[in-house]
């Protein structure tokens, strides 16, 4: 007996693997600083947690409709209208078990054997494997450093074939933190509409943007691109609710209905209690985000300045999310105790084994020259980690 061919094509998430290794060391009492975190270090706001407690006390602990409760769908519609200029109806919205689940279902219902999905690199680690699980073929298009690690409309046009079904955009980006401008999105939208393909716009980091920049939803840029857009978002990053597992998707009704059909067979429904908590998040005050974003900004500037002061390292200033993505290829070829650093995986293993800092190798994001560091940890830990990072670089031969 063998596993499904599609399952045999995929690999475990490299971010979770590094985190697991770091946690195993910490369990042994070893002082490891985790720069691998993909989640906010702040607590879920009290009014959201209180809504969950109230849901439990009120007995809201049974199955819900497979695609989510209507009050939450309506709140998502209002959020899209208010924040993004997107006009969806509840029949065009589905509540999922996290934005990762939203991404997976959207790809799964659209993509089959022979279909191609264009994925800009650096990419979030799961997009290619989600495509493979659906039986499709990932087509990787490299975002160049001179373009802020983003792809251009011309690159997209050249990558499209008769088999192209979908292009995935993630702005602000995990892992780079870079943000597509309105002008860049308009150029991409023109190509997408001309080709008659769809765009999966993953906007989970939209609330975390710096330097006066503005997040723009590609689906808001005209009636035609709206028809070709599947918009994914969720509560994990904005409200520090990663463990609550609530994401949501909006798009053409026939796609949403298909996602609902799969979800009904797969999970039955998102957790009832978490849906009530998400509703409180979407309807409540977001004043806490002012302080959170200011703190992320302070850490961001400090981290990038420190990284750029290191010999052999260069780092673009991220415009959103909470990651720095430095190019460390300038130290490749150097060694420690006879072991050569040949790529990002070697680099990260070295930093964890010798300096006890956990960072994510860029090879998992399709960019082996780079590594990902999270600044969703305290400034004290960032300072400690970067002291160790610099010491690790100096120890290389």
Coordinates of C-alpha atoms in Angstrom, one line a residue:
X1 CA 0.0 0.0 0.0
X2 CA 1.2 3.5 -0.8
X3 CA 0.1 7.1 0.0
X4 CA -1.8 9.2 -2.5
X5 CA 0.5 10.4 -5.3
X6 CA -0.5 14.0 -4.5
X7 CA 0.4 13.6 -0.9
X8 CA 3.8 12.1 -1.8
X9 CA 4.6 15.3 -3.7
X10 CA 4.4 17.6 -0.7
X11 CA 6.7 18.3 2.2
X12 CA 6.1 19.4 5.8
X13 CA 6.0 23.1 6.5
X14 CA 9.6 24.3 7.1
X15 CA 8.4 27.0 9.5
X16 CA 6.7 24.5 11.7
X17 CA 9.7 22.2 11.5
X18 CA 12.1 24.9 12.7
X19 CA 9.7 25.9 15.5
X20 CA 9.4 22.3 16.6
X21 CA 13.2 21.9 16.8
X22 CA 13.6 25.1 18.7
X23 CA 10.8 24.0 21.1
X24 CA 12.5 20.7 21.7
X25 CA 15.7 22.5 22.7
X26 CA 13.8 24.8 25.0
X27 CA 12.2 21.8 26.6
X28 CA 15.7 20.7 27.6
X29 CA 16.2 24.0 29.4
X30 CA 18.3 25.5 26.6
X31 CA 17.9 29.3 26.1
X32 CA 16.7 29.6 22.5
X33 CA 15.4 32.9 21.1
X34 CA 12.7 32.2 18.6
X35 CA 12.8 34.5 15.6
X36 CA 10.7 32.0 13.7
X37 CA 7.3 33.1 15.1
X38 CA 4.5 33.6 12.5
X39 CA 2.1 35.0 15.1
X40 CA 1.7 38.2 17.1
X41 CA 3.2 38.1 20.6
X42 CA 0.3 40.2 22.0
X43 CA -2.7 38.6 23.8
X44 CA -6.1 38.4 22.1
X45 CA -7.9 41.7 23.1
X46 CA -10.2 41.3 26.1
X47 CA -13.5 42.1 24.4
X48 CA -12.9 39.3 21.9
X49 CA -12.0 36.7 24.6
X50 CA -15.0 37.8 26.6
X51 CA -17.3 37.2 23.6
X52 CA -16.0 33.6 23.5
X53 CA -16.6 33.1 27.2
X54 CA -20.1 34.5 26.8
X55 CA -20.8 32.1 23.8
X56 CA -19.8 29.1 26.0
X57 CA -22.0 30.3 28.8
X58 CA -24.9 30.9 26.4
X59 CA -24.6 27.3 25.1
X60 CA -23.4 28.3 21.7
X61 CA -21.4 25.1 21.4
X62 CA -23.2 23.2 18.7
X63 CA -22.8 22.8 15.0
X64 CA -23.3 25.9 12.9
X65 CA -24.0 26.1 9.2
X66 CA -21.0 24.7 7.3
X67 CA -20.1 28.0 5.8
X68 CA -20.3 30.0 9.0
X69 CA -23.0 31.9 10.9
X70 CA -24.9 34.6 9.1
X71 CA -24.1 37.4 11.6
X72 CA -20.4 36.8 10.9
X73 CA -20.8 36.7 7.2
X74 CA -22.6 40.0 7.3
X75 CA -19.9 41.5 9.5
X76 CA -17.3 40.3 6.9
X77 CA -19.3 41.9 4.2
X78 CA -19.3 45.2 6.1
X79 CA -15.6 44.9 6.9
X80 CA -14.8 44.5 3.2
X81 CA -17.0 47.4 2.2
X82 CA -15.6 49.7 5.0
X83 CA -11.9 48.8 4.8
X84 CA -11.4 47.6 1.2
X85 CA -14.0 49.1 -1.0
X86 CA -15.3 45.6 -1.9
X87 CA -19.0 45.0 -2.2
X88 CA -19.8 41.4 -1.4
X89 CA -23.1 39.8 -0.3
X90 CA -23.3 37.0 2.3
X91 CA -23.8 34.4 -0.4
X92 CA -20.3 35.4 -1.7
X93 CA -18.6 34.8 1.7
X94 CA -17.6 31.7 3.5
X95 CA -16.0 31.4 7.0
X96 CA -13.2 28.9 7.2
X97 CA -10.9 27.3 9.7
X98 CA -8.1 29.9 9.4
X99 CA -6.9 31.9 6.3
X100 CA -4.6 28.9 5.5
X101 CA -7.8 26.8 5.1
X102 CA -9.3 29.5 3.0
X103 CA -6.3 29.5 0.7
X104 CA -6.3 25.7 0.4
X105 CA -10.1 25.4 -0.3
X106 CA -9.9 28.2 -3.0
X107 CA -7.1 26.4 -4.7
X108 CA -8.6 23.0 -4.3
X109 CA -12.0 23.8 -5.9
X110 CA -10.4 25.7 -8.8
X111 CA -7.3 23.6 -9.7
X112 CA -7.0 20.1 -11.1
X113 CA -4.6 17.9 -13.0
X114 CA -3.0 19.9 -15.9
X115 CA -3.8 23.3 -14.4
X116 CA -1.1 25.8 -13.5
X117 CA -0.9 28.2 -10.6
X118 CA 1.4 31.1 -10.9
X119 CA 3.1 31.8 -7.5
X120 CA 5.5 34.7 -7.1
X121 CA 8.6 34.0 -5.1
X122 CA 9.5 34.6 -2.4
X123 CA 6.2 32.9 -1.5
X124 CA 4.5 31.7 1.7
X125 CA 5.7 28.1 2.1
X126 CA 2.2 26.5 1.7
X127 CA 1.1 27.8 -1.7
X128 CA 3.1 25.4 -3.8
X129 CA 2.2 22.4 -1.7
X130 CA -1.5 23.4 -1.7
X131 CA -1.3 23.4 -5.5
X132 CA 0.3 20.0 -5.6
X133 CA -2.4 18.6 -3.2
X134 CA -5.0 19.8 -5.7
X135 CA -3.2 18.0 -8.5
X136 CA -2.0 21.2 -10.1
X137 CA 1.4 22.5 -11.2
X138 CA 3.1 25.4 -9.3
X139 CA 4.7 27.9 -11.7
X140 CA 7.2 30.0 -9.8
X141 CA 8.0 33.5 -10.9
X142 CA 10.9 35.2 -9.1
X143 CA 10.4 38.7 -7.7
X144 CA 13.6 40.5 -8.2
X145 CA 15.4 42.6 -5.5
X146 CA 15.3 45.6 -7.8
X147 CA 11.5 45.4 -7.8
X148 CA 11.2 45.0 -4.1
X149 CA 11.0 41.2 -4.4
X150 CA 7.7 41.6 -6.2
X151 CA 6.8 40.4 -9.7
X152 CA 5.9 42.8 -12.5
X153 CA 3.0 42.7 -14.9
X154 CA 5.4 41.8 -17.7
X155 CA 6.7 38.8 -15.7
X156 CA 3.1 37.7 -15.1
X157 CA 2.2 38.0 -18.8
X158 CA 5.2 35.9 -19.8
X159 CA 4.3 33.2 -17.3
X160 CA 0.7 32.7 -18.4
X161 CA 0.0 29.7 -20.6
X162 CA -3.3 28.1 -21.8
X163 CA -3.1 26.0 -18.7
X164 CA -2.9 28.9 -16.3
X165 CA -5.9 28.9 -13.9
X166 CA -4.8 31.1 -11.0
X167 CA -2.2 33.5 -9.8
X168 CA -1.6 34.0 -6.0
X169 CA -0.8 37.4 -4.6
X170 CA 0.1 38.0 -0.9
X171 CA 0.3 41.6 0.1
X172 CA 1.7 42.5 2.5
X173 CA 3.9 39.5 2.0
X174 CA 5.0 36.7 4.2
X175 CA 8.0 36.3 4.1
X176 CA 9.3 39.6 2.7
X177 CA 6.9 42.2 4.3
X178 CA 6.7 44.0 1.0
X179 CA 3.5 45.6 -0.2
X180 CA 2.2 45.9 -3.8
X181 CA 1.2 49.5 -4.6
X182 CA -2.0 50.5 -6.2
X183 CA -0.2 51.2 -9.5
X184 CA 1.5 47.8 -9.4
X185 CA -1.8 46.1 -8.7
X186 CA -3.6 47.9 -11.5
X187 CA -0.9 46.7 -14.0
X188 CA -1.3 43.1 -12.7
X189 CA -5.1 43.4 -12.8
X190 CA -5.0 44.3 -16.5
X191 CA -3.0 41.2 -17.3
X192 CA -5.3 39.0 -15.2
X193 CA -8.5 40.3 -16.9
X194 CA -7.0 40.0 -20.4
X195 CA -5.9 36.4 -19.7
X196 CA -9.3 35.4 -18.2
X197 CA -7.6 33.8 -15.2
X198 CA -8.3 34.3 -11.5
X199 CA -6.3 35.9 -8.7
X200 CA -6.2 34.6 -5.1
X201 CA -5.5 37.7 -3.0
X202 CA -4.2 36.7 0.4
X203 CA -4.6 39.9 2.5
X204 CA -4.1 38.4 6.0
X205 CA -1.5 41.1 7.0
X206 CA -3.4 44.1 5.7
X207 CA -3.7 45.8 9.1
X208 CA 0.0 45.7 9.7
X209 CA 1.4 48.4 7.3
X210 CA 4.0 51.1 8.1
X211 CA 5.5 54.4 6.9
X212 CA 2.1 55.8 5.9
X213 CA 1.7 53.1 3.2
X214 CA -1.8 51.9 2.3
X215 CA -2.9 48.4 1.7
X216 CA -5.0 48.1 -1.5
X217 CA -7.3 45.1 -2.4
X218 CA -6.8 44.2 -6.0
X219 CA -10.5 43.3 -6.3
X220 CA -11.4 47.0 -5.6
X221 CA -9.8 48.3 -8.8
X222 CA -12.7 47.8 -11.2
X223 CA -15.7 45.7 -12.0
X224 CA -13.8 43.3 -14.2
X225 CA -10.9 42.5 -11.8
X226 CA -13.5 42.1 -9.0
X227 CA -15.1 39.3 -11.0
X228 CA -11.8 37.6 -11.3
X229 CA -10.7 37.9 -7.6
X230 CA -11.0 35.6 -4.6
X231 CA -10.2 37.6 -1.5
X232 CA -8.8 35.9 1.6
X233 CA -8.5 37.4 5.0
X234 CA -8.9 36.4 8.7
X235 CA -8.6 37.4 12.3
X236 CA -5.3 35.7 13.1
X237 CA -2.8 38.5 12.6
X238 CA -4.9 41.6 13.1
X239 CA -6.4 40.5 16.4
X240 CA -3.8 38.1 17.6
X241 CA -6.1 35.1 17.2
X242 CA -3.9 32.5 15.5
X243 CA -5.1 29.6 17.6
X244 CA -8.7 30.5 17.2
X245 CA -8.6 29.4 13.5
X246 CA -11.0 31.7 11.8
X247 CA -10.4 32.9 8.2
X248 CA -12.8 34.0 5.5
X249 CA -13.1 34.1 1.8
X250 CA -15.1 36.2 -0.6
X251 CA -15.5 35.8 -4.3
X252 CA -17.7 34.7 -7.2
X253 CA -20.7 32.8 -5.7
X254 CA -20.1 29.6 -7.7
X255 CA -16.6 29.4 -6.2
X256 CA -17.8 30.1 -2.7
X257 CA -20.6 27.4 -3.0
X258 CA -18.0 24.9 -4.1
X259 CA -15.8 25.7 -1.1
X260 CA -18.8 25.4 1.2
X261 CA -19.6 21.9 -0.3
X262 CA -16.0 20.7 0.4
X263 CA -15.9 22.3 3.8
X264 CA -19.2 20.6 4.7
X265 CA -17.6 17.2 4.0
X266 CA -14.2 18.1 5.5
X267 CA -14.7 20.0 8.8
X268 CA -18.5 20.3 9.1
X269 CA -18.1 24.0 10.2
X270 CA -15.6 26.4 11.8
X271 CA -15.7 26.3 15.6
X272 CA -18.9 27.9 16.9
X273 CA -17.2 29.7 19.8
X274 CA -14.4 31.1 17.7
X275 CA -16.9 32.5 15.2
X276 CA -18.5 34.5 18.0
X277 CA -15.1 35.8 19.0
X278 CA -14.3 36.7 15.4
X279 CA -17.6 38.6 15.2
X280 CA -16.6 40.6 18.3
X281 CA -13.3 41.4 16.6
X282 CA -14.9 42.6 13.4
X283 CA -17.6 44.7 15.2
X284 CA -15.5 46.0 18.0
X285 CA -12.9 48.8 18.4
X286 CA -9.5 48.4 16.8
X287 CA -7.8 51.1 18.8
X288 CA -5.3 48.5 20.2
X289 CA -3.9 48.2 16.7
X290 CA -2.4 51.7 17.0
X291 CA -0.1 50.6 19.8
X292 CA 0.6 47.2 18.3
X293 CA 1.6 48.7 15.0
X294 CA 3.8 51.3 16.6
X295 CA 5.6 48.6 18.6
X296 CA 6.1 46.5 15.5
X297 CA 7.4 49.5 13.7
X298 CA 9.9 50.2 16.5
X299 CA 11.2 46.6 16.4
X300 CA 11.2 46.6 12.6
X301 CA 13.5 49.6 12.3
X302 CA 15.8 48.3 15.0
X303 CA 16.1 44.8 13.4
X304 CA 16.7 46.0 9.9
X305 CA 19.3 48.6 11.0
X306 CA 21.2 45.9 12.9
X307 CA 21.0 43.4 10.0
X308 CA 22.3 46.0 7.5
X309 CA 25.2 46.7 9.8
X310 CA 26.4 43.1 9.5
X311 CA 29.0 42.2 6.9
X312 CA 27.7 40.0 4.2
X313 CA 24.1 40.8 5.0
X314 CA 21.6 43.2 3.3
X315 CA 17.9 43.7 4.1
X316 CA 15.1 45.6 2.5
X317 CA 12.9 47.6 4.8
X318 CA 9.6 45.7 5.1
X319 CA 6.5 47.7 4.5
X320 CA 4.1 45.4 6.3
X321 CA 3.6 42.2 8.3
X322 CA 6.2 41.5 11.0
X323 CA 9.1 39.8 9.2
X324 CA 12.5 40.9 8.0
X325 CA 13.9 38.9 5.0
X326 CA 17.7 39.6 4.8
X327 CA 19.9 38.3 2.0
X328 CA 22.7 36.4 3.8
X329 CA 24.3 34.9 0.7
X330 CA 27.3 37.1 1.3
X331 CA 28.5 34.6 4.0
X332 CA 27.8 31.4 2.0
X333 CA 31.0 29.5 1.4
X334 CA 32.4 30.4 4.9
X335 CA 32.6 27.7 7.5
X336 CA 32.5 26.8 11.2
X337 CA 34.7 24.1 12.6
X338 CA 35.1 22.7 9.1
X339 CA 31.5 22.7 8.2
X340 CA 30.7 25.0 5.2
X341 CA 27.6 27.2 4.9
X342 CA 26.2 26.2 1.5
X343 CA 22.8 27.8 1.7
X344 CA 20.0 29.1 3.8
X345 CA 19.2 25.7 5.5
X346 CA 22.9 25.3 6.6
X347 CA 22.9 28.9 7.8
X348 CA 19.8 28.5 9.9
X349 CA 21.0 25.1 11.3
X350 CA 24.3 26.8 12.2
X351 CA 22.6 29.7 14.0
X352 CA 20.3 27.4 16.0
X353 CA 23.0 24.9 16.9
X354 CA 25.8 27.4 17.8
X355 CA 24.0 30.6 18.7
X356 CA 20.6 29.3 19.9
X357 CA 18.5 31.5 17.7
X358 CA 15.7 30.0 15.5
X359 CA 15.2 31.6 12.1
X360 CA 13.6 30.2 8.9
X361 CA 15.6 29.3 5.8
X362 CA 14.6 31.1 2.7
X363 CA 14.8 27.9 0.6
X364 CA 11.3 27.1 2.0
X365 CA 10.0 30.3 0.5
X366 CA 11.7 29.7 -2.8
X367 CA 14.6 32.1 -2.1
X368 CA 17.7 30.3 -0.9
X369 CA 19.8 33.5 -0.6
X370 CA 17.5 34.8 2.2
X371 CA 16.4 33.9 5.7
X372 CA 13.3 35.1 7.6
X373 CA 13.4 36.7 11.0
X374 CA 10.2 37.6 12.9
X375 CA 10.0 40.7 15.0
X376 CA 6.8 39.5 16.7
X377 CA 8.8 39.1 19.9
X378 CA 9.9 41.5 22.6
X379 CA 12.5 44.1 21.9
X380 CA 14.7 42.5 24.7
X381 CA 14.6 39.2 22.9
X382 CA 15.3 40.9 19.5
X383 CA 18.4 42.6 21.0
X384 CA 19.6 39.3 22.5
X385 CA 19.0 37.4 19.2
X386 CA 20.8 40.0 17.1
X387 CA 23.7 40.0 19.4
X388 CA 24.0 36.3 18.9
X389 CA 23.4 36.7 15.1
X390 CA 26.4 39.0 14.9
X391 CA 28.5 36.8 17.1
X392 CA 27.6 33.8 14.8
X393 CA 28.7 35.7 11.7
X394 CA 32.0 36.7 13.4
X395 CA 32.8 33.1 14.3
X396 CA 32.7 32.0 10.7
X397 CA 36.0 31.3 8.9

